[in-house]
Coordinates of C-alpha atoms and ligand atoms in Angstrom, one line a residue:
M1 CA -152.0 -50.7 69.8
A2 CA -150.7 -54.3 69.6
K3 CA -151.7 -54.4 66.0
M4 CA -149.9 -51.2 65.2
I5 CA -146.8 -52.4 67.0
E6 CA -146.8 -55.6 65.0
S7 CA -147.1 -53.8 61.8
V8 CA -144.3 -51.4 62.8
A9 CA -142.1 -54.3 63.6
S10 CA -142.7 -56.0 60.2
R11 CA -142.2 -52.7 58.3
A12 CA -139.0 -52.0 60.3
A13 CA -137.8 -55.5 59.3
T14 CA -137.9 -54.6 55.6
P15 CA -134.6 -53.2 54.4
F16 CA -134.4 -49.4 54.1
K17 CA -134.4 -48.2 50.5
N18 CA -134.0 -44.6 49.3
T19 CA -137.2 -42.9 48.0
P20 CA -136.9 -42.6 44.2
Y21 CA -137.0 -39.2 42.6
T22 CA -140.0 -38.1 40.6
D23 CA -139.5 -38.4 36.9
F24 CA -140.7 -35.0 35.6
T25 CA -140.3 -36.0 32.0
R26 CA -143.5 -38.0 32.5
P27 CA -146.5 -36.0 31.6
E28 CA -148.6 -37.2 34.6
N29 CA -145.9 -36.1 37.0
R30 CA -145.6 -32.7 35.4
Q31 CA -149.3 -32.3 35.5
A32 CA -149.5 -33.3 39.2
Q33 CA -146.7 -30.8 40.1
M34 CA -148.5 -28.0 38.1
E35 CA -151.7 -28.7 39.9
A36 CA -150.0 -28.7 43.3
L37 CA -148.4 -25.4 42.5
D38 CA -151.8 -24.0 41.5
Q39 CA -153.4 -25.3 44.7
V40 CA -150.7 -24.0 46.9
K41 CA -150.8 -20.6 45.2
R42 CA -154.5 -20.3 46.3
E43 CA -153.3 -20.9 49.9
L44 CA -150.6 -18.2 50.0
G45 CA -150.7 -15.3 52.4
Q46 CA -152.4 -16.8 55.4
T47 CA -151.3 -16.4 59.0
Y48 CA -150.0 -19.3 61.1
P49 CA -149.7 -19.7 64.9
L50 CA -147.0 -21.0 67.2
I51 CA -147.8 -24.4 68.7
I52 CA -146.9 -24.7 72.4
G53 CA -148.2 -27.9 74.0
R54 CA -151.9 -28.0 73.2
N55 CA -152.2 -24.4 72.4
K56 CA -152.0 -22.6 69.0
I57 CA -151.1 -19.0 69.6
T58 CA -151.1 -16.2 67.0
N59 CA -149.1 -13.2 68.1
E60 CA -149.9 -9.7 67.0
A61 CA -146.3 -9.4 65.9
T62 CA -145.7 -11.5 62.8
F63 CA -143.2 -11.7 60.0
A64 CA -143.7 -12.7 56.4
S65 CA -142.1 -15.5 54.5
R66 CA -141.8 -14.4 50.9
N67 CA -141.4 -16.1 47.5
P68 CA -137.8 -15.2 46.4
S69 CA -138.8 -15.5 42.7
Q70 CA -141.5 -12.8 43.3
P71 CA -140.8 -11.0 46.6
D72 CA -144.1 -9.2 46.7
Q73 CA -145.8 -12.5 47.0
V74 CA -146.2 -13.5 50.7
V75 CA -146.1 -17.3 51.3
G76 CA -147.4 -16.9 54.8
Y77 CA -147.3 -14.8 57.9
F78 CA -145.8 -16.4 61.1
S79 CA -145.9 -15.3 64.7
S80 CA -142.7 -13.7 66.1
A81 CA -142.3 -15.7 69.4
T82 CA -141.1 -13.8 72.5
V83 CA -138.5 -14.9 74.9
Q84 CA -141.3 -15.8 77.4
Q85 CA -142.9 -18.0 74.8
A86 CA -139.6 -19.7 74.2
D87 CA -139.5 -20.6 77.9
E88 CA -143.2 -21.7 77.7
A89 CA -142.3 -24.0 74.8
V90 CA -139.5 -25.6 76.8
Q91 CA -141.9 -26.0 79.7
A92 CA -144.5 -27.7 77.5
A93 CA -141.8 -30.0 76.0
A94 CA -140.5 -30.8 79.6
A95 CA -144.1 -31.7 80.7
A96 CA -144.6 -34.0 77.6
F97 CA -141.3 -35.7 78.2
E98 CA -142.6 -37.3 81.4
T99 CA -145.0 -39.4 79.4
W100 CA -143.3 -39.6 76.0
K101 CA -140.1 -41.1 77.5
R102 CA -142.2 -44.1 78.5
V103 CA -143.8 -44.7 75.1
P104 CA -142.4 -47.9 73.6
A105 CA -139.9 -47.5 70.8
E106 CA -142.1 -49.4 68.4
E107 CA -144.9 -46.9 68.9
R108 CA -142.6 -43.9 68.5
A109 CA -141.2 -45.4 65.3
G110 CA -144.8 -46.0 64.1
Y111 CA -145.4 -42.2 64.1
L112 CA -142.4 -41.8 61.7
F113 CA -143.6 -44.5 59.3
A114 CA -147.1 -42.9 59.3
A115 CA -145.5 -39.4 58.7
A116 CA -143.4 -40.9 55.9
D117 CA -146.6 -42.2 54.2
L118 CA -148.4 -38.9 54.5
M119 CA -145.4 -37.0 53.2
Q120 CA -145.3 -39.3 50.2
E121 CA -149.0 -38.7 49.7
R122 CA -148.5 -35.0 49.9
R123 CA -145.2 -35.1 47.9
F124 CA -146.2 -32.7 45.1
E125 CA -147.7 -30.3 47.6
F126 CA -144.6 -30.3 49.7
N127 CA -142.5 -29.7 46.6
A128 CA -144.7 -26.8 45.7
W129 CA -144.4 -25.1 49.1
M130 CA -140.6 -25.4 48.8
I131 CA -140.6 -24.0 45.2
Y132 CA -142.6 -21.0 46.5
E133 CA -140.9 -20.5 49.8
V134 CA -137.1 -20.9 49.0
G135 CA -137.0 -20.9 45.2
K136 CA -136.0 -24.5 44.7
S137 CA -136.2 -25.9 41.1
W138 CA -138.7 -28.7 40.7
P139 CA -136.0 -31.5 40.9
E140 CA -134.2 -29.9 43.8
A141 CA -137.5 -29.5 45.8
D142 CA -138.4 -33.1 45.0
G143 CA -135.0 -34.3 46.1
D144 CA -135.5 -32.4 49.4
T145 CA -138.9 -34.0 50.0
A146 CA -137.5 -37.5 49.1
E147 CA -134.7 -37.0 51.6
A148 CA -137.1 -36.0 54.3
I149 CA -139.1 -39.2 53.7
D150 CA -135.8 -41.2 53.8
F151 CA -134.9 -39.7 57.2
L152 CA -138.3 -40.8 58.6
E153 CA -138.0 -44.3 57.2
F154 CA -134.3 -44.6 58.2
Y155 CA -134.6 -43.3 61.8
A156 CA -137.7 -45.4 62.5
R157 CA -135.7 -48.5 61.6
E158 CA -132.7 -47.3 63.5
M159 CA -134.8 -46.8 66.7
M160 CA -136.1 -50.3 66.4
R161 CA -132.5 -51.6 66.1
L162 CA -131.3 -49.6 69.2
A163 CA -134.3 -50.9 71.2
E164 CA -133.2 -54.5 70.6
N165 CA -131.2 -56.5 73.1
Q166 CA -127.7 -55.1 72.9
P167 CA -124.9 -57.7 72.9
L168 CA -122.7 -57.6 76.0
V169 CA -120.0 -60.0 77.3
K170 CA -121.5 -62.6 79.6
I171 CA -120.2 -63.3 83.1
A172 CA -121.3 -65.9 85.6
G173 CA -123.6 -64.8 88.4
E174 CA -124.9 -61.7 86.7
E175 CA -127.4 -60.6 84.1
N176 CA -126.4 -57.5 82.2
H177 CA -128.3 -55.3 79.8
L178 CA -127.6 -52.0 78.0
V179 CA -130.5 -49.8 77.0
Y180 CA -130.5 -46.5 75.1
I181 CA -132.7 -44.0 76.9
P182 CA -133.6 -40.4 75.8
L183 CA -131.9 -37.3 77.0
G184 CA -134.8 -34.9 77.6
V185 CA -135.9 -31.7 76.0
G186 CA -134.0 -30.7 72.8
A187 CA -134.0 -27.4 70.9
V188 CA -133.9 -28.2 67.2
I189 CA -132.7 -25.1 65.1
S190 CA -132.9 -25.7 61.4
P191 CA -131.7 -23.9 58.3
W192 CA -133.6 -22.9 55.2
N193 CA -131.5 -24.5 52.5
F194 CA -132.9 -28.0 53.1
P195 CA -136.1 -26.8 54.7
A196 CA -137.7 -30.2 54.6
A197 CA -134.9 -32.8 54.8
I198 CA -132.7 -31.2 57.6
M199 CA -135.7 -29.9 59.6
V200 CA -137.5 -33.3 59.5
G201 CA -134.2 -35.3 60.0
M202 CA -133.1 -33.5 63.1
T203 CA -136.7 -33.3 64.6
S204 CA -137.6 -36.9 63.9
A205 CA -134.3 -38.3 65.2
A206 CA -134.9 -36.4 68.4
F207 CA -138.4 -37.5 69.1
V208 CA -138.1 -41.1 67.9
S209 CA -135.4 -41.5 70.4
G210 CA -137.9 -40.5 73.2
N211 CA -137.0 -36.9 73.6
T212 CA -139.3 -33.9 73.2
V213 CA -138.6 -31.0 71.0
V214 CA -138.9 -27.2 70.6
L215 CA -138.5 -26.8 66.8
K216 CA -137.3 -23.4 65.7
P217 CA -137.2 -23.3 61.9
A218 CA -135.3 -20.7 59.9
S219 CA -137.2 -17.5 59.4
T220 CA -137.0 -17.9 55.6
S221 CA -138.6 -21.3 55.6
P222 CA -141.2 -21.6 58.4
M223 CA -143.9 -22.8 56.0
I224 CA -142.2 -26.1 55.3
A225 CA -141.9 -26.7 59.0
W226 CA -145.6 -25.8 59.4
Q227 CA -146.5 -28.4 56.8
F228 CA -144.5 -31.0 58.8
M229 CA -146.3 -30.0 62.0
R230 CA -149.6 -30.6 60.1
I231 CA -148.4 -34.1 59.3
L232 CA -147.4 -34.8 62.9
E233 CA -150.9 -33.6 64.0
D234 CA -152.6 -35.8 61.3
V235 CA -150.7 -38.9 62.4
G236 CA -151.8 -38.2 66.0
L237 CA -148.4 -37.4 67.7
P238 CA -149.3 -36.3 71.2
S239 CA -149.2 -32.6 71.8
G240 CA -146.1 -31.2 73.5
V241 CA -143.8 -33.8 71.8
V242 CA -142.9 -31.3 69.1
N243 CA -143.5 -27.6 69.8
F244 CA -143.4 -25.1 66.9
L245 CA -141.7 -21.8 67.7
T246 CA -141.2 -19.3 64.9
G247 CA -139.3 -16.0 65.2
S248 CA -135.9 -14.5 64.8
G249 CA -133.1 -16.7 66.0
S250 CA -131.2 -13.7 67.3
T251 CA -134.2 -12.9 69.6
I252 CA -135.3 -16.3 70.9
G253 CA -132.1 -18.4 70.2
D254 CA -130.2 -17.5 73.3
A255 CA -133.3 -18.1 75.5
L256 CA -133.7 -21.6 74.1
I257 CA -130.0 -22.5 74.4
E258 CA -129.6 -21.1 77.9
N259 CA -132.7 -22.5 79.4
P260 CA -131.5 -25.0 82.1
Q261 CA -134.3 -27.4 81.2
V262 CA -132.9 -27.9 77.7
R263 CA -130.7 -31.0 77.6
F264 CA -129.4 -30.8 74.0
I265 CA -129.3 -28.6 70.9
A266 CA -129.4 -29.9 67.4
F267 CA -128.4 -27.2 65.0
T268 CA -127.6 -26.9 61.3
G269 CA -126.6 -23.6 60.0
S270 CA -123.8 -21.1 59.6
R271 CA -120.4 -21.3 61.3
D272 CA -120.8 -18.2 63.3
V273 CA -124.2 -19.2 64.8
G274 CA -122.9 -22.7 65.5
L275 CA -119.9 -21.3 67.4
R276 CA -122.1 -19.1 69.4
I277 CA -124.4 -22.0 70.4
N278 CA -121.4 -24.1 71.3
E279 CA -120.1 -21.4 73.6
L280 CA -123.5 -20.6 75.2
A281 CA -124.3 -24.3 75.7
A282 CA -121.0 -24.9 77.4
K283 CA -121.9 -22.6 80.4
S284 CA -123.9 -24.2 83.2
R285 CA -126.9 -22.1 84.5
K286 CA -128.7 -22.1 87.8
G287 CA -130.8 -25.2 88.2
Q288 CA -129.0 -27.1 85.3
R289 CA -128.2 -30.7 86.1
W290 CA -126.3 -31.8 83.1
L291 CA -123.8 -30.9 80.5
K292 CA -125.7 -29.8 77.4
R293 CA -125.0 -31.8 74.4
T294 CA -124.6 -30.0 71.1
I295 CA -125.0 -31.5 67.6
L296 CA -123.8 -28.8 65.3
E297 CA -123.5 -29.0 61.5
M298 CA -122.1 -25.9 60.0
G299 CA -120.6 -24.4 56.8
G300 CA -118.3 -25.6 54.0
K301 CA -115.9 -24.4 51.4
D302 CA -115.9 -27.6 49.4
A303 CA -113.6 -28.5 46.6
V304 CA -113.6 -30.5 43.4
V305 CA -110.0 -31.5 42.5
V306 CA -109.2 -32.5 38.9
D307 CA -105.8 -34.0 38.0
E308 CA -104.3 -34.6 34.5
T309 CA -105.5 -38.3 34.3
A310 CA -109.2 -37.3 34.8
D311 CA -112.0 -37.7 32.3
V312 CA -112.2 -33.9 31.6
D313 CA -115.8 -33.9 30.4
A314 CA -117.0 -35.8 33.5
A315 CA -115.0 -33.4 35.7
A316 CA -116.4 -30.3 34.1
E317 CA -119.9 -31.7 34.4
G318 CA -119.3 -32.5 38.1
I319 CA -117.8 -29.1 38.8
V320 CA -120.9 -27.3 37.3
A321 CA -123.4 -29.5 39.0
S322 CA -121.6 -29.2 42.4
A323 CA -121.3 -25.4 42.1
F324 CA -124.7 -24.4 40.9
G325 CA -127.4 -26.9 42.1
F326 CA -129.9 -24.9 44.2
Q327 CA -128.0 -21.8 43.2
G328 CA -124.9 -22.9 45.2
Q329 CA -126.8 -22.7 48.5
K330 CA -125.8 -26.2 49.7
C331 CA -123.4 -26.8 52.5
S332 CA -121.9 -29.4 50.2
A333 CA -121.7 -27.1 47.2
G334 CA -118.4 -27.4 45.3
S335 CA -117.5 -23.7 45.5
R336 CA -113.9 -24.3 44.6
A337 CA -112.6 -26.1 41.6
I338 CA -108.9 -26.9 41.9
I339 CA -107.4 -28.0 38.6
V340 CA -103.8 -29.1 37.9
E341 CA -102.0 -27.0 35.4
K342 CA -101.8 -29.6 32.6
V343 CA -105.6 -29.7 32.1
Y344 CA -106.5 -26.3 33.6
N345 CA -107.4 -24.5 30.4
Q346 CA -109.2 -27.4 28.9
V347 CA -111.4 -28.0 32.0
L348 CA -112.0 -24.3 32.5
Q349 CA -113.2 -23.8 29.0
K350 CA -115.7 -26.7 29.4
V351 CA -116.9 -25.4 32.7
I352 CA -117.5 -21.9 31.2
E353 CA -119.4 -23.4 28.2
K354 CA -121.6 -25.5 30.5
T355 CA -122.2 -22.7 33.0
K356 CA -123.4 -20.3 30.2
K357 CA -126.0 -22.9 29.2
L358 CA -127.7 -22.9 32.6
S359 CA -131.1 -21.3 32.8
V360 CA -132.0 -18.9 35.6
G361 CA -135.6 -17.9 36.3
D362 CA -138.8 -18.3 38.3
A363 CA -138.6 -21.5 40.2
T364 CA -142.2 -22.4 39.5
K365 CA -141.3 -23.0 35.8
P366 CA -140.4 -26.6 35.1
E367 CA -137.6 -25.5 32.7
T368 CA -135.7 -23.5 35.3
Y369 CA -132.4 -25.0 36.4
M370 CA -131.5 -22.2 38.8
G371 CA -134.1 -20.2 40.7
P372 CA -133.4 -17.1 42.8
V373 CA -131.2 -16.9 45.9
V374 CA -133.2 -17.1 49.1
D375 CA -133.7 -13.4 50.1
E376 CA -132.5 -9.9 49.9
N377 CA -129.7 -10.4 52.5
A378 CA -128.4 -13.3 50.5
M379 CA -128.5 -11.3 47.3
K380 CA -126.6 -8.5 48.9
K381 CA -124.0 -10.8 50.5
I382 CA -123.4 -12.7 47.2
T383 CA -123.2 -9.6 45.0
D384 CA -120.7 -8.1 47.4
Y385 CA -118.6 -11.2 47.1
I386 CA -118.9 -10.9 43.3
E387 CA -117.4 -7.4 43.5
I388 CA -114.6 -8.8 45.7
G389 CA -114.1 -11.6 43.2
K390 CA -113.6 -9.1 40.4
K391 CA -110.5 -7.9 42.3
E392 CA -109.2 -11.3 43.2
G393 CA -109.6 -13.2 39.9
H394 CA -110.9 -13.1 36.3
L395 CA -114.6 -13.1 35.8
V396 CA -115.1 -15.6 33.1
A397 CA -118.9 -16.3 33.3
G398 CA -121.9 -14.6 34.8
G399 CA -121.4 -11.8 37.4
G400 CA -124.8 -10.2 36.8
H401 CA -128.1 -10.1 38.7
H402 CA -131.6 -8.9 38.0
G403 CA -134.9 -8.4 39.7
P404 CA -137.5 -8.2 40.9
G405 CA -136.7 -11.8 42.2
Y406 CA -133.3 -12.4 43.7
F407 CA -131.8 -13.8 40.5
I408 CA -128.0 -14.1 40.2
E409 CA -126.3 -15.5 37.2
P410 CA -124.0 -18.5 37.7
T411 CA -120.7 -16.9 38.1
V412 CA -117.2 -18.2 37.6
F413 CA -113.9 -16.6 38.7
A414 CA -110.7 -18.1 37.2
D415 CA -107.1 -17.8 38.3
V416 CA -107.8 -17.2 41.9
A417 CA -105.1 -17.5 44.6
P418 CA -105.8 -20.2 47.2
H419 CA -105.9 -17.7 50.0
A420 CA -108.1 -15.1 48.3
R421 CA -111.3 -14.3 50.3
I422 CA -113.5 -15.9 47.6
A423 CA -111.4 -19.1 47.9
Q424 CA -111.7 -19.2 51.7
E425 CA -115.0 -17.8 52.8
E426 CA -118.4 -19.5 52.4
I427 CA -120.3 -17.3 49.9
F428 CA -123.3 -19.6 49.8
G429 CA -124.5 -18.6 46.4
P430 CA -123.8 -19.4 42.7
V431 CA -120.2 -18.3 42.7
L432 CA -117.4 -20.8 41.6
T433 CA -113.8 -20.0 42.4
V434 CA -111.3 -21.8 40.0
I435 CA -107.8 -22.3 41.3
K436 CA -104.8 -23.5 39.3
A437 CA -102.5 -26.1 41.0
N438 CA -99.0 -27.1 40.0
D439 CA -99.7 -30.8 40.3
F440 CA -101.7 -33.3 42.3
D441 CA -99.8 -32.7 45.6
D442 CA -100.3 -29.0 45.4
A443 CA -104.0 -29.5 44.6
L444 CA -104.5 -31.7 47.6
H445 CA -102.8 -29.2 49.8
I446 CA -105.0 -26.4 48.5
A447 CA -108.1 -28.5 49.0
N448 CA -107.3 -29.1 52.7
D449 CA -106.1 -25.5 53.3
T450 CA -109.4 -24.0 54.6
E451 CA -110.9 -24.0 58.0
Y452 CA -113.8 -26.2 56.8
G453 CA -113.9 -29.9 56.0
L454 CA -117.3 -30.9 54.8
T455 CA -117.3 -32.5 51.4
G456 CA -114.7 -32.9 48.7
S457 CA -114.3 -34.7 45.4
L458 CA -111.4 -35.9 43.2
Y459 CA -111.6 -36.6 39.5
S460 CA -108.6 -38.9 38.7
K461 CA -107.9 -42.3 37.1
D462 CA -104.7 -42.8 39.1
E463 CA -105.3 -45.5 41.8
K464 CA -102.4 -44.4 43.9
R465 CA -103.6 -40.9 44.1
I466 CA -107.1 -42.1 45.0
E467 CA -105.6 -44.2 47.8
R468 CA -103.6 -41.1 49.0
A469 CA -106.7 -38.9 48.9
K470 CA -108.5 -41.5 51.0
Q471 CA -105.9 -40.9 53.7
E472 CA -105.2 -37.2 53.3
Y473 CA -108.2 -35.4 51.9
H474 CA -109.6 -34.2 55.2
V475 CA -113.4 -34.0 54.7
G476 CA -116.3 -35.8 56.2
N477 CA -117.7 -36.8 52.8
L478 CA -115.2 -37.7 50.2
Y479 CA -116.2 -38.6 46.6
F480 CA -114.3 -39.9 43.6
N481 CA -115.1 -39.2 40.0
R482 CA -118.5 -37.7 40.9
K483 CA -120.0 -34.5 42.2
C484 CA -119.6 -33.5 45.8
T485 CA -123.3 -32.8 46.5
G486 CA -126.3 -35.2 46.7
A487 CA -125.6 -37.4 49.8
L488 CA -128.2 -40.1 50.1
V489 CA -129.6 -41.2 53.5
G490 CA -128.1 -44.5 54.6
V491 CA -125.7 -44.5 51.7
H492 CA -123.6 -41.5 52.5
P493 CA -123.9 -40.6 56.2
F494 CA -123.4 -36.9 56.2
G495 CA -121.3 -34.4 58.3
G496 CA -118.1 -32.6 58.3
F497 CA -114.8 -32.0 60.1
N498 CA -113.1 -28.9 61.5
M499 CA -115.3 -25.7 61.4
S500 CA -117.9 -27.7 59.4
G501 CA -119.2 -29.1 62.7
T502 CA -119.4 -32.1 65.0
D503 CA -119.5 -34.6 62.2
S504 CA -122.8 -36.1 63.4
K505 CA -123.2 -38.2 60.3
A506 CA -126.9 -37.6 59.6
G507 CA -128.5 -40.5 57.9
G508 CA -126.0 -42.9 59.3
K509 CA -126.1 -45.6 62.0
D510 CA -124.3 -43.5 64.6
Y511 CA -126.8 -40.6 64.4
L512 CA -129.4 -41.7 66.9
L513 CA -126.7 -42.3 69.5
L514 CA -126.3 -38.6 69.7
F515 CA -129.9 -38.2 70.9
T516 CA -129.7 -41.0 73.5
Q517 CA -127.6 -42.0 76.5
A518 CA -126.8 -45.6 77.3
K519 CA -127.7 -47.1 80.6
A520 CA -126.0 -50.4 81.8
I521 CA -128.2 -52.5 84.1
S522 CA -126.7 -55.3 86.1
A523 CA -128.5 -57.8 88.4
K524 CA -126.8 -60.4 90.6
R525 CA -128.0 -63.9 90.1
S526 CA -127.7 -66.4 92.8
Ligands
NDP601 P1 -128.0 -19.5 60.0 O1 -126.9 -19.9 60.9 O2 -128.2 -18.1 59.6 O3 -129.4 -20.0 60.6 C1 -129.7 -21.3 61.0 C2 -130.7 -21.3 62.1 O4 -130.1 -20.7 63.2 C3 -132.0 -20.5 61.7 O5 -133.1 -21.2 62.3 C4 -131.7 -19.2 62.4 O6 -132.9 -18.5 62.7 C5 -131.0 -19.7 63.7 N1 -130.3 -18.6 64.4 C6 -129.8 -17.5 63.9 N2 -129.2 -16.8 64.9 C7 -129.3 -17.5 66.0 C8 -128.9 -17.4 67.3 N3 -128.2 -16.3 67.7 N4 -129.1 -18.3 68.2 C9 -129.8 -19.4 67.8 N5 -130.3 -19.6 66.6 C10 -130.0 -18.7 65.7 O7 -127.9 -20.4 58.7 P2 -128.8 -20.5 57.4 O8 -130.2 -20.8 57.7 O9 -128.5 -19.3 56.6 O10 -128.2 -21.8 56.6 C11 -127.1 -21.7 55.8 C12 -125.9 -22.3 56.5 O11 -126.1 -23.6 57.0 C13 -124.7 -22.3 55.6 O12 -123.5 -21.9 56.4 C14 -124.6 -23.8 55.3 O13 -123.3 -24.3 55.0 C15 -125.0 -24.4 56.6 N6 -125.5 -25.8 56.4 C16 -124.8 -26.8 56.9 C17 -125.1 -28.1 56.7 C18 -124.3 -29.3 57.2 O14 -124.8 -30.4 57.3 N7 -123.1 -29.0 57.7 C19 -126.3 -28.5 55.9 C20 -127.1 -27.3 55.5 C21 -126.7 -26.0 55.7 P3 -133.3 -17.2 61.8 O15 -133.6 -17.8 60.4 O16 -134.5 -16.7 62.5 O17 -132.2 -16.3 61.8

């Protein structure tokens, strides 16, 4: 153990660096990804258990995770946990907390470094599972895996930093210390759209801080969470520290949130579910000894603003990349383009041309830019919004969809009013709403005029406007002259304002504080 701790300390002392993306133009990488897809294909369709403490339990009631490119292909069957099993998972986490909270920070960080190494080793396999399970294109899947590795590397170092002696003002006659201690049992409820990065990020932040976890992944992406559980088992994480509970959020969600032994909830997902969790968690239950902490990251209706001084080619490129990467299913997706009148037609034409060139198809194919949307519900919701859009604006690109996979063309609506439904509601699909603004002031006003505040971008060469946007563009992640997606761990700490959530700034130096509480210890010295 001493040796392990020493090596953790020296690794933590090396500066954090983002994991490079895989270059799929290189034949060896293409080959490796192809082979991993083949290997994963042979493993599709198996049944996976819940993990509660030491026990792996397969229920009779299961649900299927399907490949959205080919919905008749089952990625895996997962157990539908019951409310009683949710309580048992919390019990198992509470029992494990009694020992895990005493494990030194170096040792806890060591598990994250070991998991990062294994995930890097299994990188193509991880990508392949994501390509099959949620329809990510190769580069999008690879970016998601890279981000998951980054979170492990970043939070391991962060825990080591928090475990250091914290500077306090000195006074005579007393010795004072401040230590960050864990909270207790956390429910981690993750979404499907970054099924590796966000699930790994929230879970690892929770347990590296000394907490124990019940992990409830989204029902459309349980396999990626299972693959992470395999890694945690392979690196020897003690049982009970992370419990794996699959099943419908609407069935087991309330039981997890209301359980008086749960100390905190880390959630990323939609606005409505986030609000419900916030409300339920605020109520104290019998036997509950604390205020539950909630870390809630929710939706967005993010904008790319373009003024008349902007490089119009770069702006059109940024608008298209922000709107259609991973089929527009990113909380950071630029689903609104707000363009000032003087360059509106010019930018719009370029956006239409670029959009029409995007390829849509089976995500397993390396040439695919846009795969399917995640499932039938998403397909229905998005195509309903396309019908609404036909009444609220001019359809200038896309609009169609085809099966048997859930394929929707990248769709652009022009001349939409700022308060139209498709300009205000999160569609979470490949639908871009283009809005004409009179001038920069009007554009900035429209950008801020939604209930969300997650990401935003401005294309402009006017330094004064850039300075104004820094003050007035009310979003958690603001970008200039670049797309509004693609936040990097450590570089762009991520989280939004208003109905986009609690602004937890994942991948930043404030994040682990949310999973800890500070204890001040003072001793009188004679
Ligand atoms: P959902 O809110 O539908 O689901 C998120 C998670 O909550 C899933 O695990 C889901 O389980 C669970 N859940 C559903 N109902 C309940 C409930 N009543 N109680 C407790 N848990 C519940 O979101 P999506 O998975 O569809 O993710 C997309 C959303 O996430 C978008 O709105 C997007 O903007 C947002 N998001 C925000 C990010 C941010 O950082 N701000 C980042 C990424 C996504 P089940 O799958 O079983 O229903």
